[in-house]
Amino acid sequence: MSKGLAIGIDVGTSGVRVAALDAQFHVVSVSKAAMDLSSGKRNDPAVWSAALDEALSSMLQTIPSHDIEAICVDGTSGTVLALDSHDQPIGSALMYNDVVDDLEIPQAIAKVAPRQSAAHGSSSALARSISLQRRTGIARIAHQADWIAELLTDKAMPSDESNALKTGYDPIARAWPDWIAETGIRAELLPDVVATGTQTGTTSGAFGLPEGIPVVAGVSDGCASFLATGASSPGDGVTALGTTMTIKLLSDHPIFAPEFGIYSHRIGSQWLAGGASNSGGGALAVHFSPDEIAALSQLIDPDVSCGLDYYPLPKQGERFPIGDPGLASRVSPRPDAAHMFLHGLLEGIANIELLGYQRLMELGGPKLKSIRSVGGGAENQVWTRLRSRLLSVPVATVASGEAAAGSARIAWSFLKGRT
């Protein structure tokens, strides 16, 4: 087994982060660089490249470059760009949250795409790709992670099964589906796709890296964040408690339920299924400031139920575990004591989390056996104890909150599989 280091590169919305892991998955070093928006926008590939250069330069000041044995890249899910015949970007990228304004594009997709496909809608990567193909001189389409890997290798790179999911790739058949050409996309522009963890090239010497380091196909940023926590077996769940609440469960088979916003990323022989609720920190912020939540939480006994039946939402509408755009927030009756009201809100969100995992299990997912928590809400220890009581599973320690560490784990899976 190698005694060197694996490097993960995470390209996010505001910067690039790089993590180096040893063979025991210990984070040895982390470096980061913010995107310099004085020279371009977040959708400018040149801005990504500059941030990558800065982050790698910083990393190479902390570790010996000759210890790097493999590299893996993750990028924002659904971000795509057009490339010319010289592999250069044509204009800016279309980002993960960009919406195509031509209504005929999502309509064409809806006519032929199976209901369980993640390519539906005007904000899918497939819709953005169809829009991109109209640019003059386009030779191919790449996902953000693909293009960053190309900068490291100086050659065209295939995509991976995670980043290609929202572009219409079929992760069960492990191929671009026959129906995709009927959407209007020129299928020849789409990248080849390989399994996550597959070596796709070697470094060229760019960015100060030694030549010949294997570059490994990665995943989307959300999947990398999941893997970074240390979750690795079917039944391991990760809840991200941010403005909204995202629930992900590792499974040995896929789960697709578009009516609840559930789809599955393929990661090697396993599947990462999940959904996102509109509840979460945003629902708390309607009623309390962060300082108030911190202070009032100390007055709550997390081992005792509050007796309130709340479904806190920041505004009307829910996606998962209930799919209902008209669902109203339920936060009454309101107790006189502020800490009791907060108790009800925290317990209500925890019950939504429980319902989310139950929904995944009802649809064929494995039994939840552990839970890891990330995001701002995970720092509230009272809420963590309350959630653990309701979920009735062990709360596992998070190995790392860096998505880049998840990509580095994929690089290590390649190295260990090679020996």
XYZ file of C-alpha atoms in Angstrom:
419
model
C 0.000 0.000 0.000
C 1.195 3.477 -0.823
C 2.608 5.643 1.960
C 2.165 8.837 -0.016
C -0.684 11.313 -0.330
C -3.848 11.619 -2.388
C -5.093 15.051 -3.428
C -8.698 16.127 -3.783
C -9.682 19.325 -5.599
C -13.084 20.889 -4.924
C -14.272 23.644 -7.264
C -17.115 25.451 -5.518
C -19.197 28.528 -6.185
C -16.815 30.955 -4.504
C -13.416 29.318 -4.604
C -11.208 26.262 -4.973
C -10.174 24.080 -2.049
C -7.503 21.384 -2.089
C -7.074 18.646 0.526
C -4.229 16.162 0.964
C -5.013 12.847 2.696
C -2.676 10.109 3.868
C -3.410 6.392 3.521
C -5.373 6.373 6.791
C -7.637 9.148 5.417
C -6.165 11.724 7.780
C -6.283 15.259 6.396
C -2.644 16.334 6.178
C -3.166 19.740 4.609
C -5.916 21.978 3.237
C -5.445 25.028 1.059
C -8.008 27.349 -0.474
C -8.254 30.268 -2.839
C -11.202 32.569 -3.380
C -12.269 33.315 -6.924
C -11.035 36.746 -7.949
C -14.192 38.369 -9.258
C -12.361 41.587 -10.133
C -11.104 39.839 -13.284
C -14.290 37.971 -14.169
C -17.495 36.368 -12.916
C -18.086 33.051 -11.154
C -19.068 31.515 -14.492
C -15.746 32.473 -16.149
C -13.490 29.399 -16.566
C -10.439 31.681 -16.443
C -11.458 32.658 -12.897
C -11.645 28.961 -11.943
C -8.198 28.348 -13.425
C -6.641 31.251 -11.531
C -8.136 30.049 -8.237
C -6.923 26.509 -8.947
C -3.416 27.812 -9.582
C -3.400 29.757 -6.314
C -4.809 26.874 -4.240
C -2.366 24.316 -5.654
C 0.555 26.695 -5.246
C -0.376 27.127 -1.593
C -0.750 23.358 -1.123
C 2.657 22.622 -2.651
C 4.263 24.868 -0.053
C 3.005 22.546 2.706
C 3.647 19.053 1.291
C 6.393 17.460 -0.848
C 5.096 17.308 -4.413
C 6.771 13.930 -4.976
C 4.509 12.415 -2.255
C 1.377 12.997 -4.362
C 0.248 9.661 -5.802
C -3.196 10.443 -7.248
C -5.537 13.383 -7.814
C -9.328 13.576 -8.068
C -11.563 16.567 -8.887
C -15.151 17.399 -7.968
C -17.178 20.336 -9.301
C -20.570 21.953 -8.888
C -23.280 19.580 -10.053
C -24.754 20.482 -13.422
C -22.285 23.232 -14.389
C -21.395 22.855 -18.076
C -19.327 24.725 -20.632
C -18.804 24.733 -24.385
C -15.347 23.982 -25.776
C -13.919 24.595 -29.245
C -11.752 22.243 -31.320
C -8.683 23.425 -29.398
C -10.322 22.544 -26.054
C -10.754 26.217 -25.167
C -13.943 27.554 -23.545
C -16.370 29.408 -25.772
C -17.729 32.162 -23.583
C -18.782 31.675 -19.995
C -20.096 28.485 -18.433
C -23.727 27.861 -17.572
C -23.741 27.296 -13.812
C -25.604 24.723 -11.735
C -28.335 27.271 -10.894
C -28.710 28.887 -14.324
C -32.161 28.477 -15.843
C -32.669 28.142 -19.596
C -35.198 30.728 -20.749
C -36.216 28.869 -23.925
C -39.288 26.916 -22.832
C -39.108 24.639 -25.886
C -35.955 23.003 -24.477
C -37.443 21.521 -21.264
C -40.604 20.671 -23.189
C -38.577 18.641 -25.690
C -36.840 16.834 -22.825
C -40.145 16.104 -21.084
C -41.549 14.447 -24.219
C -38.931 11.689 -24.296
C -37.077 11.477 -20.969
C -38.241 8.815 -18.487
C -39.918 10.224 -15.384
C -37.021 9.090 -13.160
C -34.391 10.941 -15.191
C -32.568 13.815 -13.467
C -32.471 15.683 -16.797
C -35.985 17.167 -16.545
C -36.611 20.894 -16.198
C -35.207 24.176 -17.446
C -32.456 24.073 -14.813
C -31.097 20.638 -15.711
C -27.603 20.231 -17.119
C -29.132 18.720 -20.261
C -31.245 21.827 -20.836
C -28.160 23.991 -20.396
C -26.180 21.760 -22.771
C -28.835 22.084 -25.472
C -28.607 25.850 -25.078
C -24.794 25.788 -25.191
C -24.657 23.864 -28.464
C -25.923 26.949 -30.278
C -22.623 28.734 -29.687
C -20.482 29.235 -32.769
C -17.463 26.924 -33.016
C -18.543 24.409 -30.396
C -16.775 21.043 -30.648
C -17.833 19.423 -27.385
C -19.475 19.968 -24.006
C -17.739 19.401 -20.670
C -18.774 19.500 -17.043
C -16.859 21.762 -14.693
C -14.980 18.888 -13.046
C -14.052 17.453 -16.463
C -12.531 20.733 -17.575
C -10.534 21.246 -14.374
C -9.103 17.746 -14.850
C -8.197 18.740 -18.407
C -6.170 21.661 -17.087
C -4.120 19.184 -15.043
C -3.522 16.785 -17.921
C -3.495 19.053 -20.989
C -5.826 16.692 -22.846
C -9.531 16.083 -23.361
C -11.013 14.098 -20.480
C -14.106 11.937 -20.069
C -16.749 12.742 -17.510
C -17.857 10.632 -14.544
C -21.177 8.980 -13.764
C -22.048 11.478 -11.024
C -21.492 14.727 -12.915
C -23.160 13.301 -16.040
C -26.366 12.331 -14.201
C -28.226 15.639 -14.672
C -27.097 15.775 -18.309
C -29.234 12.703 -18.979
C -26.732 9.888 -18.513
C -28.329 6.576 -17.513
C -26.383 5.303 -14.459
C -28.164 1.941 -14.482
C -27.418 1.123 -18.133
C -24.096 3.008 -17.723
C -24.563 4.726 -21.083
C -26.049 7.781 -22.742
C -29.655 6.718 -23.486
C -31.055 6.395 -26.990
C -33.757 8.962 -26.246
C -31.294 11.759 -25.583
C -30.831 12.593 -29.277
C -34.596 13.176 -29.550
C -34.309 16.120 -27.130
C -32.397 18.113 -29.732
C -28.943 17.685 -28.216
C -26.195 16.789 -30.655
C -25.113 13.570 -28.983
C -21.633 13.744 -30.473
C -20.937 16.812 -28.327
C -21.462 14.893 -25.081
C -18.402 13.512 -23.276
C -17.495 9.886 -22.825
C -18.376 8.741 -19.313
C -16.411 6.435 -17.017
C -17.026 5.065 -13.542
C -15.979 7.162 -10.554
C -12.504 6.114 -9.437
C -11.291 5.271 -12.948
C -7.918 6.671 -14.005
C -8.537 9.087 -16.862
C -5.067 10.542 -17.433
C -1.859 11.757 -15.819
C -0.630 15.203 -14.893
C 1.287 17.116 -17.542
C 3.414 19.214 -15.204
C 0.976 22.146 -15.171
C 0.429 24.176 -11.975
C 3.772 23.086 -10.561
C 2.693 19.457 -10.162
C 5.114 16.669 -11.143
C 4.392 14.906 -14.419
C 2.781 11.483 -14.458
C 0.501 11.611 -11.399
C -2.686 9.599 -12.071
C -5.839 11.711 -12.369
C -8.993 9.862 -11.303
C -12.629 10.427 -12.304
C -14.530 12.078 -9.459
C -18.071 13.074 -8.484
C -20.230 16.153 -8.060
C -19.505 18.432 -5.103
C -22.469 17.174 -3.076
C -21.330 13.566 -3.368
C -17.775 14.579 -2.462
C -19.070 16.318 0.668
C -20.887 13.115 1.649
C -17.791 10.955 1.207
C -15.649 13.434 3.136
C -17.645 12.709 6.291
C -16.383 9.135 6.368
C -19.742 7.581 5.441
C -18.904 4.510 3.382
C -21.417 1.674 3.905
C -25.062 1.097 2.922
C -27.223 2.572 5.682
C -24.851 5.441 6.444
C -26.782 8.715 6.321
C -25.618 12.319 6.200
C -27.844 15.286 6.974
C -26.752 18.763 5.888
C -28.395 21.338 8.145
C -28.042 24.612 6.313
C -30.661 27.104 5.174
C -32.465 24.036 3.862
C -32.028 20.405 4.940
C -30.494 17.854 2.597
C -30.645 14.147 3.416
C -28.464 11.518 1.733
C -28.341 7.769 2.293
C -25.769 5.353 0.918
C -27.434 2.358 -0.702
C -26.489 -0.802 -2.555
C -29.117 -0.085 -5.201
C -30.625 3.059 -6.775
C -33.710 4.920 -5.582
C -35.611 7.187 -7.972
C -38.785 9.038 -6.989
C -39.054 12.334 -8.890
C -42.324 13.168 -7.159
C -40.236 13.660 -4.009
C -37.161 15.062 -5.748
C -35.256 11.828 -5.066
C -32.616 10.530 -7.458
C -29.432 8.518 -7.045
C -25.817 9.158 -7.975
C -23.764 6.116 -8.877
C -20.457 5.924 -6.999
C -18.721 2.772 -8.155
C -20.791 -0.196 -6.975
C -22.848 1.904 -4.547
C -25.548 4.537 -4.874
C -26.095 7.812 -3.071
C -29.801 8.581 -2.797
C -31.326 11.646 -1.255
C -33.624 14.608 -1.290
C -33.814 18.190 -0.046
C -36.451 19.682 2.250
C -37.310 23.375 2.291
C -37.230 23.159 6.088
C -34.008 23.818 7.992
C -32.161 26.890 9.199
C -34.260 29.164 7.019
C -37.392 28.079 8.872
C -35.716 28.909 12.204
C -34.534 32.297 10.935
C -38.137 33.380 10.404
C -38.539 33.429 14.200
C -35.099 33.710 15.856
C -31.633 35.160 15.266
C -28.576 32.862 15.502
C -27.670 34.357 18.896
C -31.196 33.778 20.204
C -31.119 30.161 19.007
C -27.782 29.578 20.755
C -28.968 31.079 24.041
C -32.446 29.517 24.092
C -31.110 26.086 23.160
C -29.391 25.908 26.547
C -32.810 25.976 28.210
C -34.075 22.968 26.240
C -33.990 19.378 27.514
C -33.353 17.396 24.311
C -34.220 14.079 25.988
C -37.842 15.107 26.519
C -40.442 15.645 23.806
C -41.961 19.115 23.595
C -45.412 17.697 22.788
C -45.863 20.048 19.805
C -46.634 18.889 16.262
C -44.836 21.371 13.999
C -43.797 21.293 10.339
C -41.615 24.441 10.101
C -41.140 25.986 6.664
C -39.765 29.416 5.708
C -42.635 29.878 3.248
C -45.338 27.875 1.514
C -44.221 24.765 -0.367
C -42.267 21.576 0.263
C -40.188 19.243 -1.937
C -39.162 16.327 0.261
C -40.146 14.198 2.137
C -43.563 15.592 1.170
C -43.925 16.815 -2.386
C -46.499 19.600 -2.102
C -45.924 23.126 -3.498
C -48.942 24.319 -1.510
C -47.925 22.943 1.887
C -48.135 25.616 4.568
C -45.800 25.967 7.521
C -47.337 24.529 10.703
C -45.972 26.271 13.820
C -48.963 26.631 16.133
C -50.024 26.677 18.865
C -47.158 28.841 20.085
C -46.146 28.492 23.752
C -45.576 31.643 25.809
C -41.990 30.644 26.641
C -39.614 31.373 23.764
C -37.403 28.368 24.505
C -40.429 26.048 24.326
C -41.347 27.485 20.943
C -37.778 26.907 19.741
C -37.954 23.377 21.158
C -41.013 22.785 18.993
C -39.290 24.131 15.894
C -36.146 22.037 16.423
C -38.172 18.914 17.107
C -40.400 19.613 14.111
C -37.416 19.813 11.762
C -35.974 16.651 13.348
C -39.260 14.862 12.652
C -39.059 15.980 9.019
C -35.546 14.522 8.921
C -36.860 11.246 10.363
C -39.681 11.197 7.803
C -37.097 11.791 5.064
C -35.047 8.749 6.005
C -38.239 6.723 6.420
C -39.293 7.786 2.924
C -35.993 6.561 1.472
C -36.371 3.249 3.304
C -39.999 2.864 2.152
C -38.790 3.277 -1.431
C -36.320 0.425 -1.031
C -33.355 2.039 0.665
C -31.393 0.251 3.390
C -32.185 0.664 7.056
C -30.540 3.752 8.520
C -27.678 2.592 10.743
C -25.733 5.783 11.448
C -26.079 9.514 11.009
C -23.475 12.202 10.405
C -24.338 15.882 10.421
C -22.765 18.788 8.559
C -23.686 22.444 8.085
C -24.297 25.221 10.590
C -27.086 23.373 12.397
C -24.728 20.514 13.228
C -22.895 22.828 15.642
C -25.938 22.985 17.933
C -25.252 20.117 20.369
C -28.726 20.293 21.936
C -30.305 19.835 18.520
C -27.895 16.972 17.765
C -28.965 15.112 20.930
C -32.622 15.755 20.159
C -32.217 14.423 16.616
C -30.317 11.361 17.837
C -33.186 10.510 20.195
C -35.777 10.705 17.417
C -33.697 8.906 14.775
C -32.672 6.147 17.219
C -29.314 5.579 15.526
C -25.749 6.361 16.568
C -24.426 9.819 15.733
C -21.081 9.179 14.027
C -18.112 11.528 14.020
C -17.593 13.525 10.841
C -14.139 12.813 9.445
C -13.982 16.050 7.449
C -16.261 18.850 6.333
C -14.151 19.501 3.242
C -15.610 18.260 -0.040
C -12.033 18.112 -1.330
C -11.323 15.418 1.266
C -14.122 13.339 -0.261
C -12.469 13.571 -3.665
C -9.146 12.610 -2.098
C -10.842 9.503 -0.682
C -11.833 8.548 -4.225
C -8.202 8.963 -5.304
C -7.200 6.659 -2.457
C -9.781 4.075 -3.519
C -8.020 3.992 -6.889
C -4.567 3.663 -5.298
C -5.631 0.908 -2.916
C -7.448 -0.958 -5.667
C -4.315 -0.852 -7.796
C -2.123 -2.550 -5.175
